[in-house]
Short mmCIF file of C-alpha atoms in Angstrom, two decimals:
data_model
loop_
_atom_site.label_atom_id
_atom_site.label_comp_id
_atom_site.label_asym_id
_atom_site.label_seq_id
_atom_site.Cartn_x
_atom_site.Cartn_y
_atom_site.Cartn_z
CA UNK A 1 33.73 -62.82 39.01
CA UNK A 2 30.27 -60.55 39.03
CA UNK A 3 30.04 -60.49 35.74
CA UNK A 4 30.50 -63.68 34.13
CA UNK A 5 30.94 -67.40 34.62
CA UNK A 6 35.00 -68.63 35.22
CA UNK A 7 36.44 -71.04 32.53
CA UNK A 8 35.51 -73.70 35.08
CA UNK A 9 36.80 -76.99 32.71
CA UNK A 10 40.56 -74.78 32.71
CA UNK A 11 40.23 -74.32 36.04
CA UNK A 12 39.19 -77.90 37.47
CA UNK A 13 42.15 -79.13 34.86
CA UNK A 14 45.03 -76.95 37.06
CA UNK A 15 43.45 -78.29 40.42
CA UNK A 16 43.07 -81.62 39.16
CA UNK A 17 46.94 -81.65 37.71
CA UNK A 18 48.67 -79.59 41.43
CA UNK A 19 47.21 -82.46 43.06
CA UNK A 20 48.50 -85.05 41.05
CA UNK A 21 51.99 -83.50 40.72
CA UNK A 22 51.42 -83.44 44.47
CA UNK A 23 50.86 -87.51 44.86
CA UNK A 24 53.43 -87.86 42.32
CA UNK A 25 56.40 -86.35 44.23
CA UNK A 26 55.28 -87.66 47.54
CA UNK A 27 55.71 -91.33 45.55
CA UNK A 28 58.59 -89.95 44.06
CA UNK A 29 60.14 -89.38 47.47
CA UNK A 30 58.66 -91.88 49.46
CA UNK A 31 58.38 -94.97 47.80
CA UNK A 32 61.66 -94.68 45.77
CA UNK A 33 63.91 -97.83 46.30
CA UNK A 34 67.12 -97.85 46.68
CA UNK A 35 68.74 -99.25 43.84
CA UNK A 36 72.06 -99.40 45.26
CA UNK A 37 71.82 -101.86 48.16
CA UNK A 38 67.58 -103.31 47.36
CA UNK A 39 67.91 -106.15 44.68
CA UNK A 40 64.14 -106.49 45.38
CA UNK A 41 62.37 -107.05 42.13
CA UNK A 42 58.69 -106.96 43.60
CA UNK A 43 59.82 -103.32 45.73
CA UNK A 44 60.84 -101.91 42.36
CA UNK A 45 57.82 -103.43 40.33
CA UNK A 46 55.69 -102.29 43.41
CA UNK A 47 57.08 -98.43 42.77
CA UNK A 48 56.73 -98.80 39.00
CA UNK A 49 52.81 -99.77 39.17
CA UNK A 50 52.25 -96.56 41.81
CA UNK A 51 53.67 -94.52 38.84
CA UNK A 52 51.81 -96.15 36.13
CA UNK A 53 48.18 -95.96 37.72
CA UNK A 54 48.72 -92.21 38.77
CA UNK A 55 49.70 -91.64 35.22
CA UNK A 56 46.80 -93.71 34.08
CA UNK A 57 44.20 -92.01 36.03
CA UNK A 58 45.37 -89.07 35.03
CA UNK A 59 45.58 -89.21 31.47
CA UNK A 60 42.11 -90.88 31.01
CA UNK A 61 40.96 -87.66 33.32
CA UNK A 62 42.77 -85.04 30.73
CA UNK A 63 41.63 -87.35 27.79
CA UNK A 64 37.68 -87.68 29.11
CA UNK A 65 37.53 -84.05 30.94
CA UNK A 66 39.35 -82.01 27.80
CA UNK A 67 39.02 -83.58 24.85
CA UNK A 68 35.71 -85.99 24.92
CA UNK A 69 33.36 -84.20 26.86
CA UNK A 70 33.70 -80.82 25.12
CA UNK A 71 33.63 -83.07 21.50
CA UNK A 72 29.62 -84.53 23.28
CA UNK A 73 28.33 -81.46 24.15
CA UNK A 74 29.59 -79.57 20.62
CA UNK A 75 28.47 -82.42 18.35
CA UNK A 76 24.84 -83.37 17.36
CA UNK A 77 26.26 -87.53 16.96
CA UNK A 78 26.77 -88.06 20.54
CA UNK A 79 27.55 -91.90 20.53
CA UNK A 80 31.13 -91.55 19.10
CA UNK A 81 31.70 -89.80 22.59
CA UNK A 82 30.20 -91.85 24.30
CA UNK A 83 32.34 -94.63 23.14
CA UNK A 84 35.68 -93.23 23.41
CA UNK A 85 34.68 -92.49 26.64
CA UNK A 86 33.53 -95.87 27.70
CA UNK A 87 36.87 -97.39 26.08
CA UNK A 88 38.91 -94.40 28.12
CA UNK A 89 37.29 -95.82 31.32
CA UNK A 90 37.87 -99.03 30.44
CA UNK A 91 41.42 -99.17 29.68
CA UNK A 92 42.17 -96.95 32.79
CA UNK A 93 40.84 -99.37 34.70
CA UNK A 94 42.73 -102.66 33.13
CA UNK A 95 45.68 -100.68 34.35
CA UNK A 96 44.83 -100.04 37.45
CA UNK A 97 43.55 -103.55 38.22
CA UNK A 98 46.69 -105.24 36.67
CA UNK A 99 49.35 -103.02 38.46
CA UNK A 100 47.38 -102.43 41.68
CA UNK A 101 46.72 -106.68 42.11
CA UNK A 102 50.78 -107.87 40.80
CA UNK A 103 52.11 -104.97 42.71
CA UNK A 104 50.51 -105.75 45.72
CA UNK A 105 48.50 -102.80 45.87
CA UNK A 106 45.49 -104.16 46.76
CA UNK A 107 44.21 -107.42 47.97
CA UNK A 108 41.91 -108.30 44.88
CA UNK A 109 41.89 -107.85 40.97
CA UNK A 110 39.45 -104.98 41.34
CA UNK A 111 40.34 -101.75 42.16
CA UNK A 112 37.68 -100.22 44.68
CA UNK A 113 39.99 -96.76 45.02
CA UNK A 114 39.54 -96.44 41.13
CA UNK A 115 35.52 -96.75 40.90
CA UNK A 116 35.52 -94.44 44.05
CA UNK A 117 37.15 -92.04 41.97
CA UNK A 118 34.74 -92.39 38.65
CA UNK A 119 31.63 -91.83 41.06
CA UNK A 120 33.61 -88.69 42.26
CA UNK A 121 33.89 -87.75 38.67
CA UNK A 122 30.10 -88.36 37.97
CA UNK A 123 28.43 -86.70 41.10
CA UNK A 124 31.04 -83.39 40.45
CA UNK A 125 29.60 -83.52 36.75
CA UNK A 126 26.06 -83.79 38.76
CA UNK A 127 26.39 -81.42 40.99
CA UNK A 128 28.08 -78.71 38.94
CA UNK A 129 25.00 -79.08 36.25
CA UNK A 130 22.86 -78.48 39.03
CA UNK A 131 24.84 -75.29 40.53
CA UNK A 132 24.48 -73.88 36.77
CA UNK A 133 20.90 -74.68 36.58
CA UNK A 134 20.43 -73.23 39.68
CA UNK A 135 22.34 -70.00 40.39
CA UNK A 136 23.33 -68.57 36.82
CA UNK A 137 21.36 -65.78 35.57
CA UNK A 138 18.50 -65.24 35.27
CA UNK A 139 18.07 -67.00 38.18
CA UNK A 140 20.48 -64.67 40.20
CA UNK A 141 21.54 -61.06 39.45
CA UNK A 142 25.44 -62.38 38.32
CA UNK A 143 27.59 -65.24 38.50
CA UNK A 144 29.65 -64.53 41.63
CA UNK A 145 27.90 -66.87 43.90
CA UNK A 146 27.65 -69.51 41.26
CA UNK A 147 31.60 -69.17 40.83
CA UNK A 148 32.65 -69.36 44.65
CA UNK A 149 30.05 -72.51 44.88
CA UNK A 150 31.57 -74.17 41.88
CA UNK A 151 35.34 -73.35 42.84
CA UNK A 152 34.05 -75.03 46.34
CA UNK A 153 33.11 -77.92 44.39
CA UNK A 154 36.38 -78.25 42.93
CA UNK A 155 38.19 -77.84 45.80
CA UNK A 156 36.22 -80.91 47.49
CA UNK A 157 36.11 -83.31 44.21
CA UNK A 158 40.05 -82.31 44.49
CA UNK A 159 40.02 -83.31 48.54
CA UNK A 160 38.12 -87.10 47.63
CA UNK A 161 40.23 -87.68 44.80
CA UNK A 162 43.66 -87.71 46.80
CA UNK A 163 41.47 -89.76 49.45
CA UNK A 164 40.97 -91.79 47.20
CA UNK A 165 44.46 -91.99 45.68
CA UNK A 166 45.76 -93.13 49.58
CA UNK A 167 46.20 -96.61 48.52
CA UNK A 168 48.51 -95.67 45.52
CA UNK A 169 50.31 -92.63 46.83
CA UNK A 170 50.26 -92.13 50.58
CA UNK A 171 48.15 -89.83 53.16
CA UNK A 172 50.43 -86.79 52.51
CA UNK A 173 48.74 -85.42 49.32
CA UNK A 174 45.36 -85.56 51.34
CA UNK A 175 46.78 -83.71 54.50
CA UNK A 176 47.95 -80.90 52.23
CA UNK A 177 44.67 -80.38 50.49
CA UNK A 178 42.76 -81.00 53.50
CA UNK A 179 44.33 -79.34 56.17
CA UNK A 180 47.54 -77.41 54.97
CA UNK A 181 46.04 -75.41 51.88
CA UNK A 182 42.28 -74.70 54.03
CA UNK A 183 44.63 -73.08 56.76
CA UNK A 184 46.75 -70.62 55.00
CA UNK A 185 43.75 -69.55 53.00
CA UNK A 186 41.84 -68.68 56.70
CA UNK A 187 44.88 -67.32 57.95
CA UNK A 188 45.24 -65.41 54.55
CA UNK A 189 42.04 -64.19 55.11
CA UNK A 190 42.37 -63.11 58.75
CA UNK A 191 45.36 -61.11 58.18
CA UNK A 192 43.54 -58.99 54.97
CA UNK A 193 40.54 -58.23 57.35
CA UNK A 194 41.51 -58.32 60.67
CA UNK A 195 45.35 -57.56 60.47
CA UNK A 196 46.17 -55.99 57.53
CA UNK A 197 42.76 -54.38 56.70
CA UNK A 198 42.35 -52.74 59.94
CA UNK A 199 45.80 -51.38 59.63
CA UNK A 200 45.40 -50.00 56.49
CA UNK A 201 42.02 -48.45 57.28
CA UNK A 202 43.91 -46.94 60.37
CA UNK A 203 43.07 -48.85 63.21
CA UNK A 204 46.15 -49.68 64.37
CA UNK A 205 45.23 -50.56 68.05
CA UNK A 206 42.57 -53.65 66.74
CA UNK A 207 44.85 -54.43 64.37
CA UNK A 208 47.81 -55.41 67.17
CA UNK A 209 44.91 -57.19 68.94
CA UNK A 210 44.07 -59.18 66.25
CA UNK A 211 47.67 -60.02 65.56
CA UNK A 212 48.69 -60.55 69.05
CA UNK A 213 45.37 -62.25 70.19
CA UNK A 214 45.92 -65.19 67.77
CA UNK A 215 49.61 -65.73 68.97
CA UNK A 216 48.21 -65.58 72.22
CA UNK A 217 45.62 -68.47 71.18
CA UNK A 218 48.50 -70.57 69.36
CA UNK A 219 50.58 -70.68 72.05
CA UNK A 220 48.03 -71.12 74.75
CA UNK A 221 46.96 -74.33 72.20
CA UNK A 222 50.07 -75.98 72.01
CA UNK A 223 50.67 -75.17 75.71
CA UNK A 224 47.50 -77.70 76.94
CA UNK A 225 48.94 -80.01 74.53
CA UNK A 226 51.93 -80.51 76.19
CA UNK A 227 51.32 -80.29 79.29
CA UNK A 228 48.84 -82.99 78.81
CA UNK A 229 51.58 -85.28 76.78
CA UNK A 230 54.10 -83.82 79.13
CA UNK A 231 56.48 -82.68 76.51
CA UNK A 232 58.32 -79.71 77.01
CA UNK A 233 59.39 -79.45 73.21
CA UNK A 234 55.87 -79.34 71.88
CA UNK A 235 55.35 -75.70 73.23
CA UNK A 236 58.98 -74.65 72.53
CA UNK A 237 59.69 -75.88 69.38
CA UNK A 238 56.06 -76.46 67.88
CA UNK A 239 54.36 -73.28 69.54
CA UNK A 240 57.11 -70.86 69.37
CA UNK A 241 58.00 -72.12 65.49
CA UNK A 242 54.17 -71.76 64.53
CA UNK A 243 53.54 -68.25 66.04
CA UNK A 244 57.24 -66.73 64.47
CA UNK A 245 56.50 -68.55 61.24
CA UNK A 246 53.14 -66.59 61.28
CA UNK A 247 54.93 -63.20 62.28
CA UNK A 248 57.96 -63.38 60.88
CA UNK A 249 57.04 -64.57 57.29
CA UNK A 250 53.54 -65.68 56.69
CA UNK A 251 51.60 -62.22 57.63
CA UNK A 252 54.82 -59.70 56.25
CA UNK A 253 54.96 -62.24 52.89
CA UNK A 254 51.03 -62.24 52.52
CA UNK A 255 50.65 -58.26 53.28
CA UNK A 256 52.84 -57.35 50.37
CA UNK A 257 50.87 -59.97 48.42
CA UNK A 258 48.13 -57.64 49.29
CA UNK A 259 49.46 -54.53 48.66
CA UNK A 260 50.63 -55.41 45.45
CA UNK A 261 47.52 -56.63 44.00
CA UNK A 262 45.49 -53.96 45.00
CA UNK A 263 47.95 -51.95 42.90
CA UNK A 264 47.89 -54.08 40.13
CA UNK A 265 43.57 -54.12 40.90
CA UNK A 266 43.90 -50.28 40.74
CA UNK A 267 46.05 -49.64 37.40
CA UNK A 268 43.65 -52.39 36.19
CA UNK A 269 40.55 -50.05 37.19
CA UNK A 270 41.87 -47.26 36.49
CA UNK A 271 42.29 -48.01 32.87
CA UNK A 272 38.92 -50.00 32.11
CA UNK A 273 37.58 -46.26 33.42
CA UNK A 274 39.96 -44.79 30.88
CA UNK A 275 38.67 -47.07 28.05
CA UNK A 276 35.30 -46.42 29.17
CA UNK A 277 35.74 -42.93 29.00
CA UNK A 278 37.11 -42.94 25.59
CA UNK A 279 34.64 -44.71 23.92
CA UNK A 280 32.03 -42.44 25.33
CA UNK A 281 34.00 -39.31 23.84
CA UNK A 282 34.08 -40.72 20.59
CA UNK A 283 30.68 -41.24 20.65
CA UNK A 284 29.92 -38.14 21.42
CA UNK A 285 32.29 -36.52 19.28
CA UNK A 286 30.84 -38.62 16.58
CA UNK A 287 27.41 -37.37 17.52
CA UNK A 288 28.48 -33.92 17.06
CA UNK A 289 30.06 -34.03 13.94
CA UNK A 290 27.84 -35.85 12.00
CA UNK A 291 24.11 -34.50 12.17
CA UNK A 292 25.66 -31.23 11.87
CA UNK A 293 27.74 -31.71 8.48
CA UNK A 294 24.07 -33.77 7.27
CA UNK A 295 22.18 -30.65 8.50
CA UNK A 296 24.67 -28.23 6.04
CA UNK A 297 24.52 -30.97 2.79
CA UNK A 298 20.55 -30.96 3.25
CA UNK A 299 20.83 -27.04 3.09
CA UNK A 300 22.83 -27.13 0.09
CA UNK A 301 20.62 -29.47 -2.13
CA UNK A 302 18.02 -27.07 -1.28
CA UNK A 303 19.72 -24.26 -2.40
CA UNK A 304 20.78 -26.35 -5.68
CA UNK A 305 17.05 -27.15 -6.52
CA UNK A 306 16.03 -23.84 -6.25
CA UNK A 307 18.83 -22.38 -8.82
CA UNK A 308 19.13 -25.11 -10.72
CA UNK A 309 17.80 -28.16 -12.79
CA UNK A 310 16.49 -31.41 -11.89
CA UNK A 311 19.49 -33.01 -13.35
CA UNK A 312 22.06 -31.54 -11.44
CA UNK A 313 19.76 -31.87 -8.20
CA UNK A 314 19.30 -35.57 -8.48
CA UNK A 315 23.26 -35.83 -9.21
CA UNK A 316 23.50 -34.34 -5.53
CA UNK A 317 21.28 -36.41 -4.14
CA UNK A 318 22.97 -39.37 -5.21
CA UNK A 319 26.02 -38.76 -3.60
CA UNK A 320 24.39 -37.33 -0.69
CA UNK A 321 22.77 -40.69 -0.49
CA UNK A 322 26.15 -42.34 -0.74
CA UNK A 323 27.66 -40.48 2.32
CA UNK A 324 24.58 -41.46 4.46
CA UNK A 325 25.37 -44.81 3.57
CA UNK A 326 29.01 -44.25 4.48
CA UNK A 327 28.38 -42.44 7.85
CA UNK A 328 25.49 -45.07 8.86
CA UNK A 329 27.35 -48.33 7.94
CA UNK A 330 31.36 -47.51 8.20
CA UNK A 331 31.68 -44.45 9.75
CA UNK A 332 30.54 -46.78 13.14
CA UNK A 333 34.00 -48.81 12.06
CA UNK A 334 37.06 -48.03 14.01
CA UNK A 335 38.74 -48.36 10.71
CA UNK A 336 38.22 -47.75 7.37
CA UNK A 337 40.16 -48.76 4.30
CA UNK A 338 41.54 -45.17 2.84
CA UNK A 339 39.77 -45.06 -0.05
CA UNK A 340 36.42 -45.16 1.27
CA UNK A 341 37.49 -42.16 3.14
CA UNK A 342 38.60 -40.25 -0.04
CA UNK A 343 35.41 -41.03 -1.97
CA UNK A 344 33.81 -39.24 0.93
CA UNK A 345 35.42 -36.23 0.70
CA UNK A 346 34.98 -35.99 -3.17
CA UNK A 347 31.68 -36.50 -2.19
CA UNK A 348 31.19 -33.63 0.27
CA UNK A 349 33.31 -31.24 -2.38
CA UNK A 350 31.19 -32.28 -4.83
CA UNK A 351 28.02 -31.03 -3.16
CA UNK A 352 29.67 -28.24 -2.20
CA UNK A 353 30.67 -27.51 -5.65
CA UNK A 354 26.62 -26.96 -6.38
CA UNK A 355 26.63 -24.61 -4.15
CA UNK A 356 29.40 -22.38 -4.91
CA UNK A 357 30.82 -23.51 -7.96
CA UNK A 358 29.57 -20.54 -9.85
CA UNK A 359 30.75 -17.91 -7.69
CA UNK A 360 32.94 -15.52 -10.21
CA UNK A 361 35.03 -14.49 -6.70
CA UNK A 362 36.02 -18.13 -5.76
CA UNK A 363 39.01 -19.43 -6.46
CA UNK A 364 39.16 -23.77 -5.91
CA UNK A 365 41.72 -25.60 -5.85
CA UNK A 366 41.39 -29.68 -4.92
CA UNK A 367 44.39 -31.76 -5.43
CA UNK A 368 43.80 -35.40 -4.29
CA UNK A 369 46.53 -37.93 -5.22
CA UNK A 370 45.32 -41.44 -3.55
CA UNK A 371 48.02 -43.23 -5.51
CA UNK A 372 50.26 -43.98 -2.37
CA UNK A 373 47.55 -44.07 -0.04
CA UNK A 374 46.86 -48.16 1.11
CA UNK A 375 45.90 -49.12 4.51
CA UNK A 376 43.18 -48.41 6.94
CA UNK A 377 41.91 -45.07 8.70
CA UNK A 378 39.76 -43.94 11.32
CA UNK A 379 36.79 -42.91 10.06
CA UNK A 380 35.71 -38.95 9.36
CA UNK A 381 39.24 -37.30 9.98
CA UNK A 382 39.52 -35.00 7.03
CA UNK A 383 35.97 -34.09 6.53
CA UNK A 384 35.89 -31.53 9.45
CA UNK A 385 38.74 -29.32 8.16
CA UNK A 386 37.21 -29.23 4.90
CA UNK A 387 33.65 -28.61 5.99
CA UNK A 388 35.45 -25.69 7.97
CA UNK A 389 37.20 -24.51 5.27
CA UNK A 390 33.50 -24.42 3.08
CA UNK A 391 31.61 -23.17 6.67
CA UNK A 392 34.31 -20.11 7.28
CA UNK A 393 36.21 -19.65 4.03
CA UNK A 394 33.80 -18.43 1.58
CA UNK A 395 32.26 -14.82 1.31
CA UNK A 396 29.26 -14.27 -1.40
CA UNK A 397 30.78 -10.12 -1.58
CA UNK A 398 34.67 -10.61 -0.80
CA UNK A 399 36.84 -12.28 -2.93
CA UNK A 400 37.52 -16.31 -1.44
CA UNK A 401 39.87 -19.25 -1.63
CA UNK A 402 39.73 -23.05 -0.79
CA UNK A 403 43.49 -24.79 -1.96
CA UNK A 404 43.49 -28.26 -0.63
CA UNK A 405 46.36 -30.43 -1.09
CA UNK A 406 45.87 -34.54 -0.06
CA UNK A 407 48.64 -36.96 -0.62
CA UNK A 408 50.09 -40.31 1.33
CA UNK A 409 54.02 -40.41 1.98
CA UNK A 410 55.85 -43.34 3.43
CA UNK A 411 52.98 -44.57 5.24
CA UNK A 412 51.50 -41.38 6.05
CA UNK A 413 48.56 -39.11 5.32
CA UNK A 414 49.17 -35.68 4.71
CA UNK A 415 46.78 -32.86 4.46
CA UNK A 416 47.44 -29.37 3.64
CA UNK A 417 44.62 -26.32 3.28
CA UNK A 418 44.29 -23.26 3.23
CA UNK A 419 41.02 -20.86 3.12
CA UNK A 420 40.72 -17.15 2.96
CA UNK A 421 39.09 -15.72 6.39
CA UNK A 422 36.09 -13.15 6.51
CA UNK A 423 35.15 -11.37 9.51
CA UNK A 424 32.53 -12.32 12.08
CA UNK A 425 29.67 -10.08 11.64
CA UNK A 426 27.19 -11.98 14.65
CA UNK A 427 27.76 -13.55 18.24
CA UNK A 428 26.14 -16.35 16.42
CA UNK A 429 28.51 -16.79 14.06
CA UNK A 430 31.33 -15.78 16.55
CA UNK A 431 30.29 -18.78 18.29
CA UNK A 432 29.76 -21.03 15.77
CA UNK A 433 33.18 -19.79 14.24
CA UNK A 434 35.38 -20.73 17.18
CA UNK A 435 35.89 -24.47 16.22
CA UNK A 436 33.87 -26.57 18.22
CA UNK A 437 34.07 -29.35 15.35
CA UNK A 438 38.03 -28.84 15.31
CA UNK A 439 38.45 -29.29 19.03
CA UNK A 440 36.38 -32.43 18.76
CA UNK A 441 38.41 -33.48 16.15
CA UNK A 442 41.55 -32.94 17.76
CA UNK A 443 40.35 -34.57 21.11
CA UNK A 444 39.10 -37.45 19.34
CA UNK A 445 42.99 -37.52 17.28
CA UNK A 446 44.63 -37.82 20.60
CA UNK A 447 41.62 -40.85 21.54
CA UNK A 448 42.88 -42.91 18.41
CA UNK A 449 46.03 -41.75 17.41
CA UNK A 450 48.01 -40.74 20.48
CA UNK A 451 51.73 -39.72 19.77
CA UNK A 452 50.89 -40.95 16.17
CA UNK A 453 49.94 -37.60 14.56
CA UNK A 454 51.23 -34.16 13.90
CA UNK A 455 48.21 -31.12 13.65
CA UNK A 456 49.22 -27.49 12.98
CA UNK A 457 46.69 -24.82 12.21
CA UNK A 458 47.85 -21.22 12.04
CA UNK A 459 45.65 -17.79 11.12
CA UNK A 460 45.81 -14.62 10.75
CA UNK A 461 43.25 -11.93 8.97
CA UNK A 462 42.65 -13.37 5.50
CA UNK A 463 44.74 -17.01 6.06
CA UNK A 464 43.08 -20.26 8.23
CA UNK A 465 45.67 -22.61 7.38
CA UNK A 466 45.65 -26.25 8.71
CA UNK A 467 48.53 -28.90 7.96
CA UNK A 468 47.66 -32.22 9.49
CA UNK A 469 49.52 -35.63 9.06
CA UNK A 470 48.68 -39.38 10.32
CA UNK A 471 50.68 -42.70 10.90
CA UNK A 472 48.66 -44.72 8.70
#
């Protein structure tokens, strides 16, 4: 509720439709007649025209609150709108007037209980503008007192409504929403901060008080009350039934309510911090990867111009211009189509073939087969094992090897390479050697493809060998 507005227009439809299921079944069940032994004609027409107004008012609520007032504020034409809603009003209140006045509802043709209930509808309209004008951002810091004021709102549009409803359905719905639903919610909220809260934080001596005092008060209420009326049964039945309702289902039946949405608050927490958490690695992973393969492509164009022509240099620069585009625009995807990722790598290889394409001790070998390969990828998951293979597998004195084999199976990507190993001759290097861009890698693997991928990399003194599948 802190950090944005409530669908408000969802929520005031729910409220608006419990309370009118509410009048309905207290009609339902207290206005019935019985058809069995009541031959009355005017009772049953009388019952009929309570159903038909409720219905009425209702529908020309739903029709007005759902459907026409979203269409005005959408649409640029607002008369249309304006009409239906004029005609909506209209006929709801035909209805009413005609079954309230031959049903002997009310006394005259025009129903006072219904225009009660459209200046309800206008000042809530009023009065929630105002609330939004008021205490939305940037006026306040967030929307949570904005929220509880509107749901307040609600709640008392709700309370006048059934008020005004009394002369079509009966007192009942009003009592509930006036008096029945307000107390459990303050006796919900004494038990979570007085009874169960100081339990759980411990304090288990204030929390009996609390629990005890208000029996105490409950019973010492209904005992004035009959002694005054001189009933013996009001403290007995009504004292005694209120205080074990309280401890013997309301407080045990509300503290599990508790306890189990605080769990459900907690898993909840606990995995936006998860999600949070994971999106921040792969950003950072990202980070890490990227300047640093840019930083070794920049170094080998320079090389390239200085050993060889303009035409070959440009060539390099072209497709070094078309991964920059790649790891600026789609590499910030979460998925890539696969072949975008392939043209990347035969990119990279072919930069790195300036470099060391004319080394008489290298042996290259590149088979890509994107034939079976359809669907979408995270971005940047083969790149690092080849830039590896390119950063640790090739030796200017010692004889060096780069096989790379790339196909898609059943759904699958499969990778398979293999590079000839030289020894570390720096701490430098020894750092730089020990796979920092492979452990991102794999960290950021287990991020997006969790239980979905299969990565095997085994060495020994002239073998780095890496086999690496995904579930496409």
């Amino acid at each position: 509720m802190k950090s944005k507005s409530l669908d408000f227009r969802q929520i005031e439809w729910w409220i608006v439709t419990t309370a009118t299921l509410i009048a309905f079944l207290f009609i339902l069940f207290g206005y019935r007649p019985q058809f069995y032994n009541d031959n009355n004609a005017q009772v049953i027409f009388k019952f009929v025209s309570r159903l038909v107004i409720l219905g009425t008012i209702y529908a020309g609520f739903h029709l007005i609150h759902m459907v026409l007032i979203p269409k005005f504020i959408r649409e640029t034409k607002k008369w249309p709108s304006l009409i239906w809603i004029f005609l909506t009003g209209l006929i709801a209140f035909g209805t009413s007037a005609l079954f309230g006045f031959n049903g002997g509802l009310i006394k005259n043709p025009f129903p006072t209980f219904f225009l009660g209930i459209i200046v309800l509808y206008a000042c809530y309209q009023i009065g929630a503008h105002l609330l939004s004008q008021a205490l939305t951002p940037p006026k306040l810091r967030d929307f949570q007192f904005y929220n509880y004021s509107r749901l307040l709102l609600g709640y008392l549009f709700t309370l006048f409504f059934l008020i005004q409803l009394s002369p079509i359905s009966s007192p009942g719905p009003s009592i509930i929403f006036g008096i029945f639903l307000p107390g459990i919610f303050i006796s919900s909220l004494y038990n979570y901060f007085l009874v169960y809260g100081k339990r759980k934080k411990g304090k288990i001596a204030q929390a009996r008080l609390f629990n005890w005092g208000l029996a105490a008060l409950i019973l010492l209420i209904f005992l004035i009350v009959s002694i005054d009326e001189n009933q013996e049964e009001i403290f007995f039945v009504g004292g005694l039934g209120v205080v074990g309702f309280i401890q013997l289902i309301f407080f045990p039946l509300t503290s599990l309510i508790f306890k189990r949405l605080e769990v459900y608050a907690g898993q909840i927490t606990e995995l936006t911090y998860q999600v949070d958490q994971g999106q921040a690695n792969m950003e950072f992973l990202r980070s890490q990867i990227n300047p640093h393969f840019l930083f070794n492509a920049l170094n080998t164009l320079y090389a390239s111009s200085l050993m060889e022509k303009a035409e070959k240099t440009s060539d390099g620069i072209q497709k070094l211009g078309d991964m920059m585009r790649f790891m600026l625009h789609e590499n910030q995807l979460p998925r890539i189509p696969i072949s975008r990722e392939i043209d990347y790598l035969r990119n990279y290889i072919d930069l790195q073939l300036l470099r060391f394409g004319n080394q008489a001790n290298l042996d290259l070998d590149f088979q890509i087969n994107p034939s079976e390969c359809k669907g979408e990828i995270a971005p940047m998951l083969i790149i690092p094992f080849v830039e590896n293979a390119f950063k640790h597998g090739i030796s200017t004195k010692e004889k060096s090897w780069i096989r790379l084999n790339l196909r898609c199976i059943s759904g699958s990507l499969h990778l398979d390479l293999v590079n000839s190993v030289h020894p570390v001759k720096s701490k430098e290097n020894a750092r730089e050697s020990s796979g920092i861009g492979l452990d991102n890698l794999k960290k950021r693997l287990n991020l997006v493809y969790p239980n979905r991928h299969q990565l095997n990399i085994v060495s020994n003194d002239s073998d780095f060998f890496v086999h690496f599948s995904v579930q496409l």
